Amino acid sequence: MTIAKIGILGAGTMGGGIAINAAQHGIEVVLVDVNAPALEAARGAARKFYARAVEKGRMSEAEAAAAEARIATASGLEAFAEVDLVLEAVFEDFDLKARLFGQMKALLKPGTLVATNTSCLRVSDLAEHVGEPELFLGMHYFSPAQVNPLVEVVRGPKTADAVVERVLAFCRATGKKPLLCKDNYGFAVNRFFCPYTNEASRLVDEGLGTTAQIDRVAQGELKIAAGPFFVQNIIKPRINLHAIRNLGLLGAFYAPAALLTRLGEADEPFEIGEPPAADPAAERVIAERLMAAMFLPVLEALDEEIASPADIDMGAEVALKFGRPPCKLMDELGRAEVERLVAPLCATYGHALPKAIARVGSLRA
């Protein structure tokens, strides 16, 4: 059974972006938020997006008008009574999400799928607060959701196979590339992306580089368009800090750095400025630390069978535009070099050396 009408809870940046994408692909959308200005802003963003698509020749005026008309707005959860899928996209606060799922239980028609767009909370924990856990799963979109192709589809402990298949089909029908993964904090992509950005702050804390210098090294080493500090200023340090704190139960390595903590709590951006003159020795240290901070969480995720090496790399390439995704890069470097980079982090933070390190060199084989 296809998903023809969805409800989205939360009209912020993510919820609004998901609505724009779904409506563009023929899906009826009910966008719900108690904040009337947020709903109006989401409508304005949709209007602007579709108008831009017309200017670029990607949509006709009739297609744009039809897409905009598919987005309805409401202030109450009862508006979800006739949808096929409800997708929660509110702020990353467990108690808030749990309370809203509890309030929805009696309002949905039988068989309605329920998904969370959480980026770091565990689906299994949230599943305890929904009416039918077998109909519940994670659908983690990446910002900006209206254009970023990746969606992590996260199977909960009780999620039915048929529900997973329906959601995978929905993602493909709306132009997305689904990455099916098991449930744990950070899933497949944020599991390594958040520690990578956090390590960048640690490097500044330790006086090993400036923000601009670290961004430059990351761009060159990982073949990416923007370094960790530039990207965090787009995401907002406050939001990235919250995501990293949600990873804390995975071990001491995942604890937030001092610089990120200070700026995130103050809701301030990183100051980047101009990079210093090239210093090959210092920049080699920076490059190795950034790589190690990606490799350790990826190897731990592989031990947990969160996703395959190929899918983790697909997520890095599609969502983050990494030209050198982590598993491919580890295979290129070889086991001995990867162990040399990762072992100091394990020793410093008390993590066991991941078993998956034995597979390095043939991860993508």
GROMACS .gro file of C-alpha atoms in nm:
model
  365
    1MET     CA    1   0.000   0.000   0.000
    2THR     CA    2   0.146   0.332  -0.107
    3ILE     CA    3   0.179   0.634   0.118
    4ALA     CA    4  -0.031   0.909  -0.041
    5LYS     CA    5  -0.083   1.152   0.247
    6ILE     CA    6   0.152   1.235   0.531
    7GLY     CA    7   0.136   1.442   0.845
    8ILE     CA    8   0.441   1.632   0.965
    9LEU     CA    9   0.464   1.742   1.327
   10GLY     CA   10   0.679   2.053   1.356
   11ALA     CA   11   0.700   2.334   1.102
   12GLY     CA   12   1.061   2.429   1.164
   13THR     CA   13   1.347   2.405   0.917
   14MET     CA   14   1.336   2.025   0.895
   15GLY     CA   15   0.960   1.980   0.899
   16GLY     CA   16   0.910   2.253   0.643
   17GLY     CA   17   1.180   2.108   0.419
   18ILE     CA   18   1.028   1.758   0.434
   19ALA     CA   19   0.688   1.907   0.343
   20ILE     CA   20   0.836   2.088   0.041
   21ASN     CA   21   1.000   1.769  -0.084
   22ALA     CA   22   0.696   1.546  -0.036
   23ALA     CA   23   0.449   1.789  -0.194
   24GLN     CA   24   0.679   1.837  -0.492
   25HIS     CA   25   0.653   1.462  -0.556
   26GLY     CA   26   0.275   1.442  -0.545
   27ILE     CA   27   0.223   1.365  -0.175
   28GLU     CA   28  -0.054   1.539   0.019
   29VAL     CA   29   0.090   1.699   0.334
   30VAL     CA   30  -0.064   1.820   0.660
   31LEU     CA   31   0.189   2.032   0.848
   32VAL     CA   32   0.105   2.076   1.217
   33ASP     CA   33   0.254   2.322   1.465
   34VAL     CA   34   0.112   2.516   1.758
   35ASN     CA   35   0.317   2.817   1.645
   36ALA     CA   36   0.118   3.004   1.378
   37PRO     CA   37   0.418   3.218   1.263
   38ALA     CA   38   0.617   2.895   1.208
   39LEU     CA   39   0.342   2.759   0.985
   40GLU     CA   40   0.330   3.083   0.787
   41ALA     CA   41   0.710   3.083   0.753
   42ALA     CA   42   0.698   2.723   0.624
   43ARG     CA   43   0.437   2.819   0.368
   44GLY     CA   44   0.652   3.113   0.259
   45ALA     CA   45   0.957   2.889   0.228
   46ALA     CA   46   0.761   2.645   0.010
   47ARG     CA   47   0.634   2.927  -0.211
   48LYS     CA   48   0.987   3.062  -0.252
   49PHE     CA   49   1.136   2.718  -0.323
   50TYR     CA   50   0.881   2.633  -0.592
   51ALA     CA   51   0.912   2.979  -0.751
   52ARG     CA   52   1.287   2.932  -0.770
   53ALA     CA   53   1.235   2.588  -0.927
   54VAL     CA   54   1.018   2.750  -1.195
   55GLU     CA   55   1.286   3.013  -1.264
   56LYS     CA   56   1.545   2.735  -1.302
   57GLY     CA   57   1.322   2.537  -1.538
   58ARG     CA   58   1.286   2.247  -1.294
   59MET     CA   59   0.910   2.287  -1.254
   60SER     CA   60   0.634   2.443  -1.461
   61GLU     CA   61   0.416   2.712  -1.306
   62ALA     CA   62   0.127   2.463  -1.295
   63GLU     CA   63   0.343   2.203  -1.117
   64ALA     CA   64   0.459   2.463  -0.865
   65ALA     CA   65   0.103   2.575  -0.794
   66ALA     CA   66  -0.012   2.215  -0.751
   67ALA     CA   67   0.275   2.135  -0.515
   68GLU     CA   68   0.203   2.441  -0.301
   69ALA     CA   69  -0.167   2.347  -0.288
   70ARG     CA   70  -0.079   2.002  -0.151
   71ILE     CA   71   0.053   2.155   0.174
   72ALA     CA   72  -0.218   2.213   0.433
   73THR     CA   73  -0.148   2.351   0.779
   74ALA     CA   74  -0.313   2.300   1.119
   75SER     CA   75  -0.246   2.364   1.486
   76GLY     CA   76  -0.380   2.042   1.639
   77LEU     CA   77  -0.286   1.673   1.629
   78GLU     CA   78  -0.639   1.579   1.526
   79ALA     CA   79  -0.544   1.692   1.174
   80PHE     CA   80  -0.351   1.364   1.143
   81ALA     CA   81  -0.669   1.153   1.159
   82GLU     CA   82  -0.662   1.049   0.792
   83VAL     CA   83  -0.292   1.040   0.702
   84ASP     CA   84  -0.096   0.728   0.606
   85LEU     CA   85   0.224   0.835   0.782
   86VAL     CA   86   0.301   1.081   1.061
   87LEU     CA   87   0.657   1.210   1.067
   88GLU     CA   88   0.764   1.386   1.388
   89ALA     CA   89   1.017   1.667   1.334
   90VAL     CA   90   1.019   1.866   1.658
   91PHE     CA   91   1.323   1.974   1.862
   92GLU     CA   92   1.559   1.699   1.980
   93ASP     CA   93   1.411   1.664   2.327
   94PHE     CA   94   1.319   1.311   2.432
   95ASP     CA   95   1.046   1.410   2.680
   96LEU     CA   96   0.880   1.639   2.426
   97LYS     CA   97   0.877   1.373   2.156
   98ALA     CA   98   0.755   1.103   2.396
   99ARG     CA   99   0.471   1.323   2.520
  100LEU     CA  100   0.356   1.406   2.167
  101PHE     CA  101   0.363   1.042   2.060
  102GLY     CA  102   0.151   0.957   2.361
  103GLN     CA  103  -0.104   1.224   2.270
  104MET     CA  104  -0.128   1.090   1.913
  105LYS     CA  105  -0.220   0.733   2.006
  106ALA     CA  106  -0.597   0.776   2.009
  107LEU     CA  107  -0.610   1.014   1.713
  108LEU     CA  108  -0.465   0.805   1.428
  109LYS     CA  109  -0.658   0.567   1.206
  110PRO     CA  110  -0.563   0.198   1.232
  111GLY     CA  111  -0.247   0.112   1.042
  112THR     CA  112  -0.102   0.465   1.036
  113LEU     CA  113   0.276   0.456   1.024
  114VAL     CA  114   0.462   0.678   1.271
  115ALA     CA  115   0.821   0.796   1.224
  116THR     CA  116   1.065   1.017   1.406
  117ASN     CA  117   1.313   1.246   1.234
  118THR     CA  118   1.546   1.231   1.536
  119SER     CA  119   1.913   1.254   1.446
  120CYS     CA  120   2.065   1.101   1.759
  121LEU     CA  121   1.803   0.966   2.001
  122ARG     CA  122   1.738   0.593   1.991
  123VAL     CA  123   1.427   0.476   1.809
  124SER     CA  124   1.393   0.188   2.056
  125ASP     CA  125   1.358   0.431   2.347
  126LEU     CA  126   1.096   0.642   2.171
  127ALA     CA  127   0.908   0.330   2.057
  128GLU     CA  128   0.796   0.272   2.416
  129HIS     CA  129   0.574   0.579   2.389
  130VAL     CA  130   0.388   0.506   2.063
  131GLY     CA  131   0.065   0.312   2.029
  132GLU     CA  132   0.189   0.036   1.798
  133PRO     CA  133   0.570  -0.010   1.799
  134GLU     CA  134   0.553  -0.239   1.497
  135LEU     CA  135   0.437   0.063   1.293
  136PHE     CA  136   0.713   0.291   1.425
  137LEU     CA  137   1.061   0.363   1.288
  138GLY     CA  138   1.314   0.639   1.229
  139MET     CA  139   1.325   0.856   0.916
  140HIS     CA  140   1.620   1.087   0.959
  141TYR     CA  141   1.633   1.351   0.685
  142PHE     CA  142   1.942   1.566   0.633
  143SER     CA  143   1.938   1.943   0.603
  144PRO     CA  144   1.822   2.102   0.382
  145ALA     CA  145   1.558   1.831   0.363
  146GLN     CA  146   1.402   1.973   0.048
  147VAL     CA  147   1.721   1.903  -0.151
  148ASN     CA  148   1.956   1.674   0.045
  149PRO     CA  149   1.904   1.326  -0.103
  150LEU     CA  150   1.976   1.111   0.204
  151VAL     CA  151   1.724   0.967   0.451
  152GLU     CA  152   1.839   0.722   0.718
  153VAL     CA  153   1.563   0.465   0.765
  154VAL     CA  154   1.610   0.326   1.115
  155ARG     CA  155   1.450  -0.003   1.210
  156GLY     CA  156   1.332  -0.022   1.572
  157PRO     CA  157   1.336  -0.348   1.769
  158LYS     CA  158   0.971  -0.420   1.687
  159THR     CA  159   0.937  -0.249   1.347
  160ALA     CA  160   0.755  -0.478   1.101
  161ASP     CA  161   0.936  -0.571   0.780
  162ALA     CA  162   0.640  -0.452   0.571
  163VAL     CA  163   0.660  -0.109   0.736
  164VAL     CA  164   1.028  -0.079   0.650
  165GLU     CA  165   0.955  -0.173   0.288
  166ARG     CA  166   0.673   0.083   0.260
  167VAL     CA  167   0.895   0.359   0.395
  168LEU     CA  168   1.186   0.265   0.168
  169ALA     CA  169   0.948   0.283  -0.129
  170PHE     CA  170   0.816   0.620  -0.008
  171CYS     CA  171   1.170   0.759   0.015
  172ARG     CA  172   1.250   0.649  -0.339
  173ALA     CA  173   0.918   0.785  -0.470
  174THR     CA  174   1.005   1.127  -0.326
  175GLY     CA  175   1.351   1.135  -0.485
  176LYS     CA  176   1.548   1.028  -0.178
  177LYS     CA  177   1.825   0.774  -0.130
  178PRO     CA  178   1.737   0.565   0.177
  179LEU     CA  179   2.011   0.428   0.402
  180LEU     CA  180   1.872   0.138   0.604
  181CYS     CA  181   2.042   0.110   0.940
  182LYS     CA  182   2.005  -0.043   1.285
  183ASP     CA  183   1.921   0.161   1.587
  184ASN     CA  184   2.180   0.325   1.812
  185TYR     CA  185   2.274   0.679   1.904
  186GLY     CA  186   2.380   0.873   1.593
  187PHE     CA  187   2.271   0.597   1.353
  188ALA     CA  188   2.516   0.565   1.060
  189VAL     CA  189   2.612   0.919   0.958
  190ASN     CA  190   2.600   1.139   1.269
  191ARG     CA  191   2.775   0.857   1.454
  192PHE     CA  192   3.099   0.970   1.284
  193PHE     CA  193   3.015   1.321   1.163
  194CYS     CA  194   2.947   1.460   1.510
  195PRO     CA  195   3.273   1.322   1.659
  196TYR     CA  196   3.464   1.454   1.358
  197THR     CA  197   3.329   1.806   1.417
  198ASN     CA  198   3.386   1.768   1.791
  199GLU     CA  199   3.749   1.667   1.736
  200ALA     CA  200   3.799   1.985   1.537
  201SER     CA  201   3.706   2.182   1.849
  202ARG     CA  202   3.937   1.968   2.061
  203LEU     CA  203   4.224   2.058   1.829
  204VAL     CA  204   4.156   2.427   1.895
  205ASP     CA  205   4.123   2.360   2.269
  206GLU     CA  206   4.467   2.199   2.263
  207GLY     CA  207   4.624   2.482   2.064
  208LEU     CA  208   4.703   2.258   1.768
  209GLY     CA  209   4.536   2.475   1.505
  210THR     CA  210   4.298   2.760   1.431
  211THR     CA  211   3.943   2.714   1.308
  212ALA     CA  212   4.035   2.838   0.960
  213GLN     CA  213   4.345   2.620   0.947
  214ILE     CA  214   4.150   2.311   1.051
  215ASP     CA  215   3.881   2.382   0.791
  216ARG     CA  216   4.150   2.412   0.524
  217VAL     CA  217   4.312   2.084   0.624
  218ALA     CA  218   3.977   1.902   0.627
  219GLN     CA  219   3.892   2.033   0.282
  220GLY     CA  220   4.220   1.911   0.140
  221GLU     CA  221   4.240   1.577   0.322
  222LEU     CA  222   3.877   1.465   0.287
  223LYS     CA  223   3.804   1.636  -0.046
  224ILE     CA  224   3.508   1.830   0.090
  225ALA     CA  225   3.371   2.170  -0.004
  226ALA     CA  226   3.353   2.304   0.352
  227GLY     CA  227   3.538   2.226   0.673
  228PRO     CA  228   3.387   2.131   1.011
  229PHE     CA  229   3.361   2.484   1.154
  230PHE     CA  230   3.203   2.633   0.843
  231VAL     CA  231   2.947   2.352   0.839
  232GLN     CA  232   2.874   2.387   1.211
  233ASN     CA  233   2.803   2.756   1.165
  234ILE     CA  234   2.537   2.654   0.914
  235ILE     CA  235   2.396   2.382   1.140
  236LYS     CA  236   2.446   2.607   1.447
  237PRO     CA  237   2.686   2.502   1.724
  238ARG     CA  238   2.392   2.485   1.965
  239ILE     CA  239   2.227   2.210   1.761
  240ASN     CA  240   2.551   2.023   1.701
  241LEU     CA  241   2.632   2.033   2.073
  242HIS     CA  242   2.293   1.884   2.153
  243ALA     CA  243   2.352   1.603   1.901
  244ILE     CA  244   2.697   1.526   2.044
  245ARG     CA  245   2.564   1.520   2.398
  246ASN     CA  246   2.313   1.257   2.288
  247LEU     CA  247   2.608   1.038   2.186
  248GLY     CA  248   2.760   1.058   2.535
  249LEU     CA  249   2.635   0.719   2.649
  250LEU     CA  250   2.856   0.557   2.383
  251GLY     CA  251   3.172   0.637   2.580
  252ALA     CA  252   3.414   0.908   2.691
  253PHE     CA  253   3.542   0.972   2.338
  254TYR     CA  254   3.203   1.121   2.251
  255ALA     CA  255   3.207   1.385   2.526
  256PRO     CA  256   3.179   1.740   2.386
  257ALA     CA  257   3.489   1.959   2.357
  258ALA     CA  258   3.523   2.276   2.567
  259LEU     CA  259   3.506   2.520   2.274
  260LEU     CA  260   3.195   2.360   2.128
  261THR     CA  261   3.033   2.349   2.472
  262ARG     CA  262   3.100   2.717   2.536
  263LEU     CA  263   2.974   2.840   2.198
  264GLY     CA  264   2.684   2.595   2.182
  265GLU     CA  265   2.554   2.696   2.523
  266ALA     CA  266   2.589   3.064   2.432
  267ASP     CA  267   2.426   3.002   2.091
  268GLU     CA  268   2.720   3.173   1.920
  269PRO     CA  269   2.899   3.087   1.594
  270PHE     CA  270   3.261   2.989   1.552
  271GLU     CA  271   3.496   3.271   1.450
  272ILE     CA  272   3.683   3.149   1.146
  273GLY     CA  273   3.869   3.435   0.976
  274GLU     CA  274   4.174   3.375   0.760
  275PRO     CA  275   4.401   3.068   0.792
  276PRO     CA  276   4.768   3.110   0.887
  277ALA     CA  277   5.052   3.030   0.651
  278ALA     CA  278   5.088   2.662   0.567
  279ASP     CA  279   5.266   2.453   0.831
  280PRO     CA  280   5.300   2.096   0.692
  281ALA     CA  281   5.400   1.934   1.022
  282ALA     CA  282   5.119   2.094   1.223
  283GLU     CA  283   4.867   2.025   0.950
  284ARG     CA  284   4.967   1.658   0.934
  285VAL     CA  285   4.878   1.628   1.301
  286ILE     CA  286   4.542   1.795   1.237
  287ALA     CA  287   4.467   1.567   0.942
  288GLU     CA  288   4.549   1.252   1.136
  289ARG     CA  289   4.340   1.355   1.435
  290LEU     CA  290   4.038   1.435   1.216
  291MET     CA  291   4.067   1.103   1.035
  292ALA     CA  292   4.107   0.908   1.359
  293ALA     CA  293   3.799   1.080   1.503
  294MET     CA  294   3.598   0.952   1.206
  295PHE     CA  295   3.752   0.606   1.194
  296LEU     CA  296   3.692   0.509   1.559
  297PRO     CA  297   3.313   0.566   1.558
  298VAL     CA  298   3.277   0.407   1.214
  299LEU     CA  299   3.462   0.096   1.330
  300GLU     CA  300   3.249   0.082   1.646
  301ALA     CA  301   2.935   0.117   1.432
  302LEU     CA  302   3.056  -0.169   1.213
  303ASP     CA  303   3.105  -0.384   1.523
  304GLU     CA  304   2.741  -0.308   1.612
  305GLU     CA  305   2.629  -0.384   1.254
  306ILE     CA  306   2.458  -0.044   1.229
  307ALA     CA  307   2.507  -0.035   0.851
  308SER     CA  308   2.736  -0.180   0.587
  309PRO     CA  309   3.066  -0.009   0.496
  310ALA     CA  310   2.927   0.071   0.151
  311ASP     CA  311   2.614   0.231   0.298
  312ILE     CA  312   2.811   0.433   0.552
  313ASP     CA  313   3.026   0.567   0.269
  314MET     CA  314   2.717   0.635   0.059
  315GLY     CA  315   2.581   0.845   0.344
  316ALA     CA  316   2.908   1.038   0.372
  317GLU     CA  317   2.912   1.103  -0.002
  318VAL     CA  318   2.545   1.184  -0.052
  319ALA     CA  319   2.459   1.377   0.266
  320LEU     CA  320   2.796   1.533   0.351
  321LYS     CA  321   2.968   1.546   0.009
  322PHE     CA  322   3.282   1.373   0.136
  323GLY     CA  323   3.508   1.301  -0.158
  324ARG     CA  324   3.702   1.053   0.058
  325PRO     CA  325   3.441   0.868   0.266
  326PRO     CA  326   3.563   0.690   0.579
  327CYS     CA  327   3.553   0.320   0.486
  328LYS     CA  328   3.707   0.376   0.144
  329LEU     CA  329   3.973   0.594   0.303
  330MET     CA  330   4.052   0.331   0.567
  331ASP     CA  331   4.088   0.066   0.297
  332GLU     CA  332   4.329   0.294   0.110
  333LEU     CA  333   4.541   0.354   0.421
  334GLY     CA  334   4.547  -0.009   0.532
  335ARG     CA  335   4.504  -0.176   0.869
  336ALA     CA  336   4.842  -0.086   1.018
  337GLU     CA  337   4.802   0.285   0.947
  338VAL     CA  338   4.440   0.296   1.066
  339GLU     CA  339   4.537   0.119   1.389
  340ARG     CA  340   4.822   0.366   1.439
  341LEU     CA  341   4.572   0.653   1.412
  342VAL     CA  342   4.292   0.501   1.619
  343ALA     CA  343   4.486   0.334   1.901
  344PRO     CA  344   4.582   0.664   2.075
  345LEU     CA  345   4.215   0.766   2.093
  346CYS     CA  346   4.123   0.427   2.240
  347ALA     CA  347   4.398   0.462   2.500
  348THR     CA  348   4.309   0.822   2.586
  349TYR     CA  349   3.935   0.765   2.628
  350GLY     CA  350   3.928   0.406   2.748
  351HIS     CA  351   3.763   0.253   2.443
  352ALA     CA  352   3.847  -0.101   2.331
  353LEU     CA  353   4.009  -0.129   1.990
  354PRO     CA  354   3.716  -0.216   1.759
  355LYS     CA  355   3.710  -0.569   1.619
  356ALA     CA  356   3.625  -0.435   1.273
  357ILE     CA  357   3.979  -0.303   1.243
  358ALA     CA  358   4.077  -0.657   1.135
  359ARG     CA  359   3.867  -0.604   0.821
  360VAL     CA  360   4.040  -0.280   0.717
  361GLY     CA  361   4.183  -0.319   0.370
  362SER     CA  362   3.879  -0.507   0.248
  363LEU     CA  363   3.587  -0.319   0.410
  364ARG     CA  364   3.443  -0.228   0.071
  365ALA     CA  365   3.530  -0.560  -0.094
   0.00000   0.00000   0.00000
